[in-house]
Short mmCIF file of C-alpha atoms (C1' of nucleotides) in Angstrom, two decimals:
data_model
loop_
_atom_site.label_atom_id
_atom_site.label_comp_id
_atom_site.label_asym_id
_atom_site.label_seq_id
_atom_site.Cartn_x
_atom_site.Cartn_y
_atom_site.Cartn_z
CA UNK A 221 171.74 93.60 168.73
CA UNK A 222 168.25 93.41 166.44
CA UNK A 223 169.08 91.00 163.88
CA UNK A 224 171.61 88.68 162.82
CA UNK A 225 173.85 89.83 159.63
CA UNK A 226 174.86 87.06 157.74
CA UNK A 227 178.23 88.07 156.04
CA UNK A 228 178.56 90.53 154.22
CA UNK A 229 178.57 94.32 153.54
CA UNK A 230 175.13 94.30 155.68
CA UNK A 231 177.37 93.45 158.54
CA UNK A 232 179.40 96.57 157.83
CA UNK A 233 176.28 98.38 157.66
CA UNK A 234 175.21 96.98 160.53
CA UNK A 235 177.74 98.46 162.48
CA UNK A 236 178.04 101.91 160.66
CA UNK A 237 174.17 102.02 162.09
CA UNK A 238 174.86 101.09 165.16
CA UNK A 239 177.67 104.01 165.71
CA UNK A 240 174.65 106.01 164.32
CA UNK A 241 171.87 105.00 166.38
CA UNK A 242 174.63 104.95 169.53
CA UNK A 243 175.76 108.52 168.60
CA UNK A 244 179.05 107.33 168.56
CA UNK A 245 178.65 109.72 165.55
CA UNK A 246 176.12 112.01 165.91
CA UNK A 247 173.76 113.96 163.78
CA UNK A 248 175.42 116.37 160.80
CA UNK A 249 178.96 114.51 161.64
CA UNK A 250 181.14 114.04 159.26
CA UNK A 251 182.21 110.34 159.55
CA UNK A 252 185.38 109.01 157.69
CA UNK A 253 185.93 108.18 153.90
CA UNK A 254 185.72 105.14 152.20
CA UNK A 255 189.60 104.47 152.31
CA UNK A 256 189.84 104.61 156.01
CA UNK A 257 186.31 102.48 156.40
CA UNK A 258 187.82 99.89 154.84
CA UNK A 259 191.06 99.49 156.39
CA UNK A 260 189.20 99.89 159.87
CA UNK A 261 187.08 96.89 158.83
CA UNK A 262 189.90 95.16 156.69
CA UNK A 263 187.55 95.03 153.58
CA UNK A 264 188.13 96.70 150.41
CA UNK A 265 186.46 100.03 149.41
CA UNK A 266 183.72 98.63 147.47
CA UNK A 267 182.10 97.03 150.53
CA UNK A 268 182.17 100.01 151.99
CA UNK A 269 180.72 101.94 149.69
CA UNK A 270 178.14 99.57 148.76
CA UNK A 271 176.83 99.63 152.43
CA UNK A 272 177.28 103.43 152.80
CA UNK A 273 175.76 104.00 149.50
CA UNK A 274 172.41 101.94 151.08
CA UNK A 275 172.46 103.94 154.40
CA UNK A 276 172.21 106.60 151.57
CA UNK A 277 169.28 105.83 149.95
CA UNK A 278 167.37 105.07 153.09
CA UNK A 279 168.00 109.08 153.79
CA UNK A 280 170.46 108.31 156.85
CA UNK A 281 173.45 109.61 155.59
CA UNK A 282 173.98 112.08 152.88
CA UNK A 283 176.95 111.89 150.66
CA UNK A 284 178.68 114.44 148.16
CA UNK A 285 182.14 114.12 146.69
CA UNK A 286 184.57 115.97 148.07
CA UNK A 287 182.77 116.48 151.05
CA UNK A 288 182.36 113.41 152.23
CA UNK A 289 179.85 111.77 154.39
CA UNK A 290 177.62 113.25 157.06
CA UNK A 291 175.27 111.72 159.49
CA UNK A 292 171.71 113.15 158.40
CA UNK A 293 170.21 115.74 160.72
CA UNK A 294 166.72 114.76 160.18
CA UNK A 295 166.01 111.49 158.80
CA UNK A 296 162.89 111.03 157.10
CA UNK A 297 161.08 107.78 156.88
CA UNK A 298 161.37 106.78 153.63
CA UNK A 299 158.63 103.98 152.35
CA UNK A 300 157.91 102.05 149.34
CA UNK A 301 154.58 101.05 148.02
CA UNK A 302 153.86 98.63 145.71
CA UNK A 303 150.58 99.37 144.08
CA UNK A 304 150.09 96.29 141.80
CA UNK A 305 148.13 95.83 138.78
CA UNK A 306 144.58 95.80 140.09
CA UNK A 307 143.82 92.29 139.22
CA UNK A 308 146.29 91.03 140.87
CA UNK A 309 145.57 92.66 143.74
CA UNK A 310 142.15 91.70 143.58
CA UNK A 311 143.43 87.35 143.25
CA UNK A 312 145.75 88.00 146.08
CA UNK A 313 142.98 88.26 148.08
CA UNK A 314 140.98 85.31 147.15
CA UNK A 315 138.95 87.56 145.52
CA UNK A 316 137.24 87.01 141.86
CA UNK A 317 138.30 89.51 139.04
CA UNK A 318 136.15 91.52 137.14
CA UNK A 319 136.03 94.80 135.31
CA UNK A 320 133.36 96.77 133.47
CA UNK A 321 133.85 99.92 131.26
CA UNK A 322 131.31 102.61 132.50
CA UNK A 323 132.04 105.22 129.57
CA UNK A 324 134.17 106.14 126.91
CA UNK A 325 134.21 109.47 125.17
CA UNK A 326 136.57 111.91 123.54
CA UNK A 327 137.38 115.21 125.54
CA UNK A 328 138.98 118.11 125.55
CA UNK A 329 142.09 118.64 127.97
CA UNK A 330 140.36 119.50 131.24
CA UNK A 331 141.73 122.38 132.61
CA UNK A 332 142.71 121.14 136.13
CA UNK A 333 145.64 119.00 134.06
CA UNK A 334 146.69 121.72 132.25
CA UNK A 335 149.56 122.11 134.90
CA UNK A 336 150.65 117.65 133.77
CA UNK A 337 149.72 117.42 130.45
CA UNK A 338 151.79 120.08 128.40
CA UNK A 339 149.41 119.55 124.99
CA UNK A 340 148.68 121.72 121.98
CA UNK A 341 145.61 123.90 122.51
CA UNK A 342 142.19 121.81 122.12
CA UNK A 343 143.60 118.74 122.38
CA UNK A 344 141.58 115.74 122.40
CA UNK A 345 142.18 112.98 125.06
CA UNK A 346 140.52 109.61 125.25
CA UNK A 347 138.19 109.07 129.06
CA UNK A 348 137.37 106.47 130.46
CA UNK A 349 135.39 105.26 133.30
CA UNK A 350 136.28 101.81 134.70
CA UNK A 351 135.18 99.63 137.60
CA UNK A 352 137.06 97.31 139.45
CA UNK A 353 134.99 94.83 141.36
CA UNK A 354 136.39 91.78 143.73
CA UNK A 355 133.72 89.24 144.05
CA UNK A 356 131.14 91.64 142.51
CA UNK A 357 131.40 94.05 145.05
CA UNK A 358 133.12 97.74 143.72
CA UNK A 359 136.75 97.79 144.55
CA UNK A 360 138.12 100.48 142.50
CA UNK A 361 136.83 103.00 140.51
CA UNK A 362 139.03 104.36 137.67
CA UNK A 363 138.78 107.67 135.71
CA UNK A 364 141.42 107.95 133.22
CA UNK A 365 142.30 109.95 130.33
CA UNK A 366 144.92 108.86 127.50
CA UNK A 367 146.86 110.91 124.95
CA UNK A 368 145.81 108.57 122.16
CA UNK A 369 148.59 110.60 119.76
CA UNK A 370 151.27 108.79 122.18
CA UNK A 371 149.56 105.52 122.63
CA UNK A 372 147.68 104.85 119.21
CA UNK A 373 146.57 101.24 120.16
CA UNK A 374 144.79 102.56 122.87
CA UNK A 375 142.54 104.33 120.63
CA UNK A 376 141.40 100.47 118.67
CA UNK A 377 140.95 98.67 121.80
CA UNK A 378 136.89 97.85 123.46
CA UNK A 379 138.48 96.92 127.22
CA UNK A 380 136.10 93.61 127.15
CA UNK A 381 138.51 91.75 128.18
CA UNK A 382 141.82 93.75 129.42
CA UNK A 383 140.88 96.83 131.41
CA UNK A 384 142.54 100.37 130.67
CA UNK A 385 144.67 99.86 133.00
CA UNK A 386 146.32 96.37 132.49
CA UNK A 387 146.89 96.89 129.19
CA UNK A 388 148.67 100.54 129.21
CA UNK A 389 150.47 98.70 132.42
CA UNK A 390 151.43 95.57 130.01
CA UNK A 391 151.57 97.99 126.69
CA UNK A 392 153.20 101.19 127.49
CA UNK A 393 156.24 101.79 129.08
CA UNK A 394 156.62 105.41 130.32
CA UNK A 395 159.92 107.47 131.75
CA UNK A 396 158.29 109.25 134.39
CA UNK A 397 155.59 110.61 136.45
CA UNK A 398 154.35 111.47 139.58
CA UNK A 399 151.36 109.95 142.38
CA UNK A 400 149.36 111.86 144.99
CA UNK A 401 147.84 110.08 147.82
CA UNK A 402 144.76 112.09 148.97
CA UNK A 403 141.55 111.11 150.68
CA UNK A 404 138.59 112.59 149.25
CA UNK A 405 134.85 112.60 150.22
CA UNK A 406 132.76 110.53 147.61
CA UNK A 407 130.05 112.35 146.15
CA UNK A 408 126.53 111.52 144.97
CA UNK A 409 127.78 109.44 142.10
CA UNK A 410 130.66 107.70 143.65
CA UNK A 411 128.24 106.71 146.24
CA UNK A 412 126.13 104.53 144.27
CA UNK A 413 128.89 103.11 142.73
CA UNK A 414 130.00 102.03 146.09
CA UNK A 415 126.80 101.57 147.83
CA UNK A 416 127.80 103.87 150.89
CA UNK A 417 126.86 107.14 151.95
CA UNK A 418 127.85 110.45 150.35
CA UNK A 419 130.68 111.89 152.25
CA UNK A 420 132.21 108.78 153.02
CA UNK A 421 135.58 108.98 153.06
CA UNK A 422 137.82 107.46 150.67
CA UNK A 423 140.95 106.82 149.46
CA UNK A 424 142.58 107.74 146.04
CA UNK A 425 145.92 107.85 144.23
CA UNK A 426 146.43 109.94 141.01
CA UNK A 427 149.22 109.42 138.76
CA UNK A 428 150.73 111.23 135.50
CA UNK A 429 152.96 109.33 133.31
CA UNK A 430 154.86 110.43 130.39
CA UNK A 431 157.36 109.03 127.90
CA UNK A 432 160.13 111.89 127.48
CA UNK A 433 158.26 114.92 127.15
CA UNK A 434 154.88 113.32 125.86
CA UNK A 435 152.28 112.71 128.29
CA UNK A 436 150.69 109.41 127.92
CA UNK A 437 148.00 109.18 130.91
CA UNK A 438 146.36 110.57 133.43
CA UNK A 439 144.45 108.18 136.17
CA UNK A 440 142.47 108.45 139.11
CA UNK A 441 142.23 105.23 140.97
CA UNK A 442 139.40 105.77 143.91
CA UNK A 443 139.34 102.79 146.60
CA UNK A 444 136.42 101.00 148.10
CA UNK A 445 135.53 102.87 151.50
CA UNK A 446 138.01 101.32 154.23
CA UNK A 447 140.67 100.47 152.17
CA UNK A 448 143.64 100.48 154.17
CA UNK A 449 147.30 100.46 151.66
CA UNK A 450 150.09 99.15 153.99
CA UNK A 451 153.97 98.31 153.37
CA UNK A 452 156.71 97.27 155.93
CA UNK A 453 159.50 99.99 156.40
CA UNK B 207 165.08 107.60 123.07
CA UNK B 208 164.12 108.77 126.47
CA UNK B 209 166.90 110.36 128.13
CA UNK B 210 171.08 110.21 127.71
CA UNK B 211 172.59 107.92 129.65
CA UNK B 212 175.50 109.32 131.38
CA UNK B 213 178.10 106.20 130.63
CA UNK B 214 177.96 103.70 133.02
CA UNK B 215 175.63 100.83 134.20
CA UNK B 216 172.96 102.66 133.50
CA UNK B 217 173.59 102.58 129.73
CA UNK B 218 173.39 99.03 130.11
CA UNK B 219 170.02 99.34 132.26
CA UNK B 220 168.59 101.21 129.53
CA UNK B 221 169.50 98.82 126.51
CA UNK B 222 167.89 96.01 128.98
CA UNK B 223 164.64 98.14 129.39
CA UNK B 224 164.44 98.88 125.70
CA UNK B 225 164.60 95.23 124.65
CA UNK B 226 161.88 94.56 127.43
CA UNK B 227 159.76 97.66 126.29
CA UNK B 228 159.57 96.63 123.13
CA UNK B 229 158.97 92.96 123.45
CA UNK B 230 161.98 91.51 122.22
CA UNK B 231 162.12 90.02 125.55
CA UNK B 232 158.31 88.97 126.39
CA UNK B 233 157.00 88.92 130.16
CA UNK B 234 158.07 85.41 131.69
CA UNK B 235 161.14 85.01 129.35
CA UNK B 236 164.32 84.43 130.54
CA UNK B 237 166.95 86.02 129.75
CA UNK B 238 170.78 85.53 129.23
CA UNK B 239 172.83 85.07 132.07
CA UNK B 240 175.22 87.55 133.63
CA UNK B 241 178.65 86.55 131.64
CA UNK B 242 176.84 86.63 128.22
CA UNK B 243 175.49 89.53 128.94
CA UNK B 244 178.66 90.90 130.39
CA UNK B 245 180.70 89.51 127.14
CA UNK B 246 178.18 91.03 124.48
CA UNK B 247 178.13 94.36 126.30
CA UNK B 248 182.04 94.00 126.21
CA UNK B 249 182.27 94.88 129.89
CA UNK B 250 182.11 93.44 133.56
CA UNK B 251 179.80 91.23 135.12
CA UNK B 252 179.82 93.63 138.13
CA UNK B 253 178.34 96.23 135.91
CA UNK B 254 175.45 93.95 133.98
CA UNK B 255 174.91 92.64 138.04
CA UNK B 256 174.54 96.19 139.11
CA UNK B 257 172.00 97.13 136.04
CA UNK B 258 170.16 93.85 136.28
CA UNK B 259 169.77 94.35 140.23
CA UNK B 260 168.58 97.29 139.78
CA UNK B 261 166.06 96.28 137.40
CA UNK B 262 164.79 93.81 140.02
CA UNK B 263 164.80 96.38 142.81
CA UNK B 264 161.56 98.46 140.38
CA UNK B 265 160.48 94.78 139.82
CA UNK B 266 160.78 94.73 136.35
CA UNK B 267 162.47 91.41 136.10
CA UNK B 268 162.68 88.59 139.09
CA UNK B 269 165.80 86.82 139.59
CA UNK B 270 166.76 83.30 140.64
CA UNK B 271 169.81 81.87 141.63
CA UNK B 272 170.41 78.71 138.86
CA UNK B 273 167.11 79.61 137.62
CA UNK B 274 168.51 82.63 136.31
CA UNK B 275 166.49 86.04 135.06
CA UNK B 276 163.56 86.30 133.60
CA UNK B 277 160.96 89.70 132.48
CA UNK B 278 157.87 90.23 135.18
CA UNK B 279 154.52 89.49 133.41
CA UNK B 280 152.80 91.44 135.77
CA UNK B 281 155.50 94.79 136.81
CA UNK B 282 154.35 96.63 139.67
CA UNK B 283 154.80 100.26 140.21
CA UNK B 284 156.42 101.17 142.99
CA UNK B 285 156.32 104.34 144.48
CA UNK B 286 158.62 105.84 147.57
CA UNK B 287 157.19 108.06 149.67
CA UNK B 288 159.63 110.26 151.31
CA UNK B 289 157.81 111.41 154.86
CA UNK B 290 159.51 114.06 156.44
CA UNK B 291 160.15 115.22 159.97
CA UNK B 292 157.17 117.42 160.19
CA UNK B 293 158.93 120.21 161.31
CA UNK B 294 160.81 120.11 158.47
CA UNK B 295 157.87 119.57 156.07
CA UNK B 296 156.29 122.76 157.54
CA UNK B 297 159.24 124.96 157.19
CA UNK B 298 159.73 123.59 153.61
CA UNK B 299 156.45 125.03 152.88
CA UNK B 300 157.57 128.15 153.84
CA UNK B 301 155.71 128.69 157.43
CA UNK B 302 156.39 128.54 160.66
CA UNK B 303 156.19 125.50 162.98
CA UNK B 304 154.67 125.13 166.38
CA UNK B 305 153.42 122.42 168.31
CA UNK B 306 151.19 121.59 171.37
CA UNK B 307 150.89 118.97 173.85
CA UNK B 308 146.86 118.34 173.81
CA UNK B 309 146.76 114.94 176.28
CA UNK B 310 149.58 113.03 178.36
CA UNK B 311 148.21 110.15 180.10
CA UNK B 312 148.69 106.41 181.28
CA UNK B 313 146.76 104.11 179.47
CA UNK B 314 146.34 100.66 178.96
CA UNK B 315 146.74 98.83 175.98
CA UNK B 316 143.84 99.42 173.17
CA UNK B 317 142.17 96.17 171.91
CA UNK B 318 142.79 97.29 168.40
CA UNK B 319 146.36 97.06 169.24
CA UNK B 320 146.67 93.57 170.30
CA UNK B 321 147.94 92.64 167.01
CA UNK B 322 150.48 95.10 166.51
CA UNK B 323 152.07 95.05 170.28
CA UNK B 324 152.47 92.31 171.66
CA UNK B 325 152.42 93.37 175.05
CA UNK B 326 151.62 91.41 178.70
CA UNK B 327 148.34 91.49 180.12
CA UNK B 328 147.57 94.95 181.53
CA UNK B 329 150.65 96.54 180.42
CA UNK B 330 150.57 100.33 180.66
CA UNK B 331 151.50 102.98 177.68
CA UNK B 332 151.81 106.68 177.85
CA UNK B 333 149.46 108.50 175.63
CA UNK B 334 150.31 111.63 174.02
CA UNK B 335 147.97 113.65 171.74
CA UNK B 336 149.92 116.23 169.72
CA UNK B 337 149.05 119.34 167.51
CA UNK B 338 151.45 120.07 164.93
CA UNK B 339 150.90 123.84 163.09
CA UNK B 340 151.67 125.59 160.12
CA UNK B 341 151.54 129.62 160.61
CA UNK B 342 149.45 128.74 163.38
CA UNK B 343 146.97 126.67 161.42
CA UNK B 344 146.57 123.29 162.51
CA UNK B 345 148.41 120.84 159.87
CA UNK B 346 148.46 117.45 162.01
CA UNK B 347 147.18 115.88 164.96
CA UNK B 348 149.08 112.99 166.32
CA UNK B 349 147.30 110.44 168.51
CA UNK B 350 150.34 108.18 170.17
CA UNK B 351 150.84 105.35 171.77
CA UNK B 352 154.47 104.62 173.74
CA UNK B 353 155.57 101.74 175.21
CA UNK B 354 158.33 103.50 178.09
CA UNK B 355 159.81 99.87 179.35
CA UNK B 356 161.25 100.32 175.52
CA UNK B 357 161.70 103.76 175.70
CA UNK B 358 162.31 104.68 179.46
CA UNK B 359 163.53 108.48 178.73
CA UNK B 360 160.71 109.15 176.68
CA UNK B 361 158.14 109.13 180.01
CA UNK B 362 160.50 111.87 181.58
CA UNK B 363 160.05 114.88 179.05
CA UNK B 364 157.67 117.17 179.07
CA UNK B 365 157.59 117.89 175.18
CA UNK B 366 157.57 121.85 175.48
CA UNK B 367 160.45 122.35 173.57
CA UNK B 368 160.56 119.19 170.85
CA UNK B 369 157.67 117.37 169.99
CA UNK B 370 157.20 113.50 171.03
CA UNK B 371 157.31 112.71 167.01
CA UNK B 372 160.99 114.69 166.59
CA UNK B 373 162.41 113.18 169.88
CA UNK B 374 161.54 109.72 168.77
CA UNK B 375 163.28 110.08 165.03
CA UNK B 376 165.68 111.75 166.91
CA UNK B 377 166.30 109.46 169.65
CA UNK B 378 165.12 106.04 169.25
CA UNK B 379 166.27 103.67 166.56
CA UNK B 380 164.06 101.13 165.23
CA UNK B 381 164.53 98.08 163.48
CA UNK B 382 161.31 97.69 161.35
CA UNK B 383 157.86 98.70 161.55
CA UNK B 384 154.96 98.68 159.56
CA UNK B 385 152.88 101.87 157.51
CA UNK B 386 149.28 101.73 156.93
CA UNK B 387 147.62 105.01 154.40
CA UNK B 388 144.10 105.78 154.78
CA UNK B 389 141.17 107.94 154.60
CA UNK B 390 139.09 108.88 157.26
CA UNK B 391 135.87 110.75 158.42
CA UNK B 392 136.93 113.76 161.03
CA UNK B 393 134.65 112.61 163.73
CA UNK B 394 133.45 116.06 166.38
CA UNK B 395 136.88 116.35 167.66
CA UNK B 396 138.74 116.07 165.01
CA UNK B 397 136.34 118.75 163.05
CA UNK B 398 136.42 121.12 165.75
CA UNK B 399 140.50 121.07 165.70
CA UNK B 400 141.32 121.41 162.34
CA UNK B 401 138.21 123.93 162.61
CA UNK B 402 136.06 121.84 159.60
CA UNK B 403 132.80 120.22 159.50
CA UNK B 404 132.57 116.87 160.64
CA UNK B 405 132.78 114.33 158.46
CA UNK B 406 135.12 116.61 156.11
CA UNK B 407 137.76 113.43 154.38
CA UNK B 408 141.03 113.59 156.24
CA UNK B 409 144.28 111.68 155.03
CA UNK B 410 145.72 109.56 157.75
CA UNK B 411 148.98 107.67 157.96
CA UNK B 412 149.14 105.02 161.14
CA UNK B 413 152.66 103.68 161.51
CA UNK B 414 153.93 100.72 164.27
CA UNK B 415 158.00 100.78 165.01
CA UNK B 416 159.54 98.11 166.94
CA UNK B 417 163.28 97.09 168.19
CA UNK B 418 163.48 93.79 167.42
CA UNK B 419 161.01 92.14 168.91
CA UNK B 420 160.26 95.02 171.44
CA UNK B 421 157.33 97.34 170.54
CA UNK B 422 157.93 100.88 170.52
CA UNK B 423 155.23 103.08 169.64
CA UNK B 424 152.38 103.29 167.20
CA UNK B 425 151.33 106.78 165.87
CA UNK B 426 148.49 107.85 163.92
CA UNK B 427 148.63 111.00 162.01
CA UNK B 428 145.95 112.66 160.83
CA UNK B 429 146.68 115.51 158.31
CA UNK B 430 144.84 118.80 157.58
CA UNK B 431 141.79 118.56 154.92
CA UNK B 432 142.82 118.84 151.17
CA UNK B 433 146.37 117.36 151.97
CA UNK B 434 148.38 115.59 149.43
CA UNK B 435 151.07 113.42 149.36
CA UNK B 436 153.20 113.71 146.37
CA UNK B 437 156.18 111.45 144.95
CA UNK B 438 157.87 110.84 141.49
CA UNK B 439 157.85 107.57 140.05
"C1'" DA C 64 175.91 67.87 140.49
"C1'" DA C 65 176.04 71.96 138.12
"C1'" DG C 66 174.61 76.43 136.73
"C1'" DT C 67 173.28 81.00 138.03
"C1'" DG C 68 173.17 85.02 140.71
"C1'" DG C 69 175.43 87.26 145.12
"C1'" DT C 70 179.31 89.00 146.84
"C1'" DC C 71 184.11 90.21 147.60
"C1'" DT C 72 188.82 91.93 146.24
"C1'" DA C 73 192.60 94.97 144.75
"C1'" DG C 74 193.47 98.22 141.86
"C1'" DA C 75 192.37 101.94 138.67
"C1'" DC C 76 190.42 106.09 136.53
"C1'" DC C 77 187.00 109.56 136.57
"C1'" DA C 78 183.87 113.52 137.97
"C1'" DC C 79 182.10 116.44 140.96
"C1'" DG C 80 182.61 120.37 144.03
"C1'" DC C 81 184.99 122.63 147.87
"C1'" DC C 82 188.82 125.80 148.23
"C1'" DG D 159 193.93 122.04 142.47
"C1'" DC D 160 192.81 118.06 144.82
"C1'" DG D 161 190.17 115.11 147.91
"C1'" DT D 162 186.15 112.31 148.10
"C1'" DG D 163 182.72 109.52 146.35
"C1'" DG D 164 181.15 107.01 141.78
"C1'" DT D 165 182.17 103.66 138.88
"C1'" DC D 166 184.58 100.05 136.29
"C1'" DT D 167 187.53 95.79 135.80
"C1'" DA D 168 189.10 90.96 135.98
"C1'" DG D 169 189.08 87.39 138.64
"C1'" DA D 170 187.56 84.57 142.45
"C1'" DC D 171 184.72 82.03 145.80
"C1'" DC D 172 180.26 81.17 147.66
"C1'" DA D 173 175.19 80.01 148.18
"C1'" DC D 174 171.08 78.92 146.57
"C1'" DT D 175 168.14 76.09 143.40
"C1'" DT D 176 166.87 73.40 140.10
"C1'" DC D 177 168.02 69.21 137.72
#
DNA sequence: AAGTGGTCTAGACCACGCC
DNA sequence: GCGTGGTCTAGACCACTTC
């Protein structure tokens, strides 16, 4: 009806959508197991469960043993982002790379992260200020701080010619974390980095990462006024 | 080191990720193929398929067909944001939801559109504004653009009872769409609804849904000052 | 042309979670 | 308990790419 399915177990998923989106079986059904799937479409269980087990992830069925499968009630949109490393992003669009570190001190935890970054009392952290330009203009401006005790390299390293950010991305692989996507006004400083009015609204994504239990970093990445992030659902 | 692996694929997945974490396979290098692999693993190809696909689904390693597998120099993060019927975001919170029709009206195509919907000259779409509360507070306001030849039923309700945002998740499938994230200024309106001063940063999420080639609606939500958006990566 | 990943099968055992 | 999904296996054919 929308696409073509080539041949496959996207062909039975095609059609399990289609009874969905039809309401041949309707919101908080339960629809039949595996076992009977697959005789119905003469295919054997693992197709089925390989395209049941994608209408899972994308939140439009839910699934627990014994009690089989259930059309979801509400189904939320569910999208990815890809939030590549900055240069990149920068090349992709035609732009020229550059990156300049704005400060570098030792501090103590701030308290606001108290709730991420589970640390001993008066813990030092490393921060850093980093701009991201594109063709000289300001593209990104990034305030980080590092748990050097987890990442001692970080500690040695003058960001000339890697930023912060590229090399933890290239150096340090992490378990976890978490991102908020927030829009903040940008006050008097972040103005003049940006060359805009304070106020202006911009956008910013903050992310934690740890390895196990230890946290490794903290980052603020704040976008030029007007950046729009966009992905295809 | 991180976390026990149940026994499975994953097991495998994490052996993979060690030996890329700690460069004993470098970024760009290819790696063995799928029956060596499987043989020194002493298990199925199915299974090092399944851990090696899912290592390309977080884009830690790209994959070929004859060209085989090889470690991503430059691994993106991906993030997936789960968003929620927003109903059911405001009763997850705890409050109570409650929603108002602000405008209903014909319009014609915006400019800014032209790109998205791909419409005939002239062609009409219904309007809606929406306000979506939380304990009476306002929480988001939903500007929305409809395209009824699509959607026919959609010009017939009145929206009392279920808001145009739950009847579409509810009602209309879609085959793809696009997401754009983004801050914004609250202009006058905006300021006086969600009762803030102008120019106060608002988060806003614009999203475009078609049916195959049909255009269905594009929806811009604009969410209450100081939201956040949270996911785990 | 040939190698590599993509998929499918038929059968099996296991683990979770209702009852 | 016992039914359902989760996973694994061994083997096979296919499709895409690079050579």
């Amino acid at each position: 009806m929308t696409a073509k399915e080539a041949n496959s177990w996207t062909r039975i998923r095609g059609e399990l959508l289609r009874r969905i989106n039809e309401r041949v079986w309707q919101p908080g059904d339960l629809i039949p197991g595996e076992v009977d799937l697959a005789e119905e479409f003469g295919c054997a269980r693992t197709t089925v469960n390989r395209a049941l087990r994608d209408l899972a992830d994308s939140g439009l069925v839910t699934r627990k043993r014994k009690a089989g499968t259930r059309v979801a009630v509400n189904p939320p949109h569910k999208a990815t982002l890809t939030i590549p490393i900055i240069r990149a992003d920068v090349e992709a669009r035609g732009c020229v790379y550059r990156h300049a570190l704005v400060t570098r001190e030792e501090r103590y935890l701030p308290h606001h992260l108290g709730g991420a970054f589970r640390l001993p009392e008066g813990a030092q952290l490393l921060y850093t200020e980093t701009m991201h330009y594109a063709d000289d203009r300001p593209f990104i401006f990034e305030e980080r701080y590092t748990n050097v005790d987890t990442v001692p390299a970080f500690g040695t390293m003058d960001f000339e010619d890697i930023s912060a950010n590229e090399w933890l991305v290239q150096n340090t692989p992490y378990s976890g974390g978490d991102m908020v996507f927030f829009a903040a006004n940008a006050d008097e400083t972040l103005a003049r980095y940006f060359d805009t009015a304070p106020g202006t609204a911009v956008f910013a994504i903050e992310r934690t990462t740890w390895d196990g239990s230890d946290p490794i970093t903290h980052v603020r990445m704040t976008y030029t006024p007007g950046y729009r992030m966009r992905t295809q659902i």
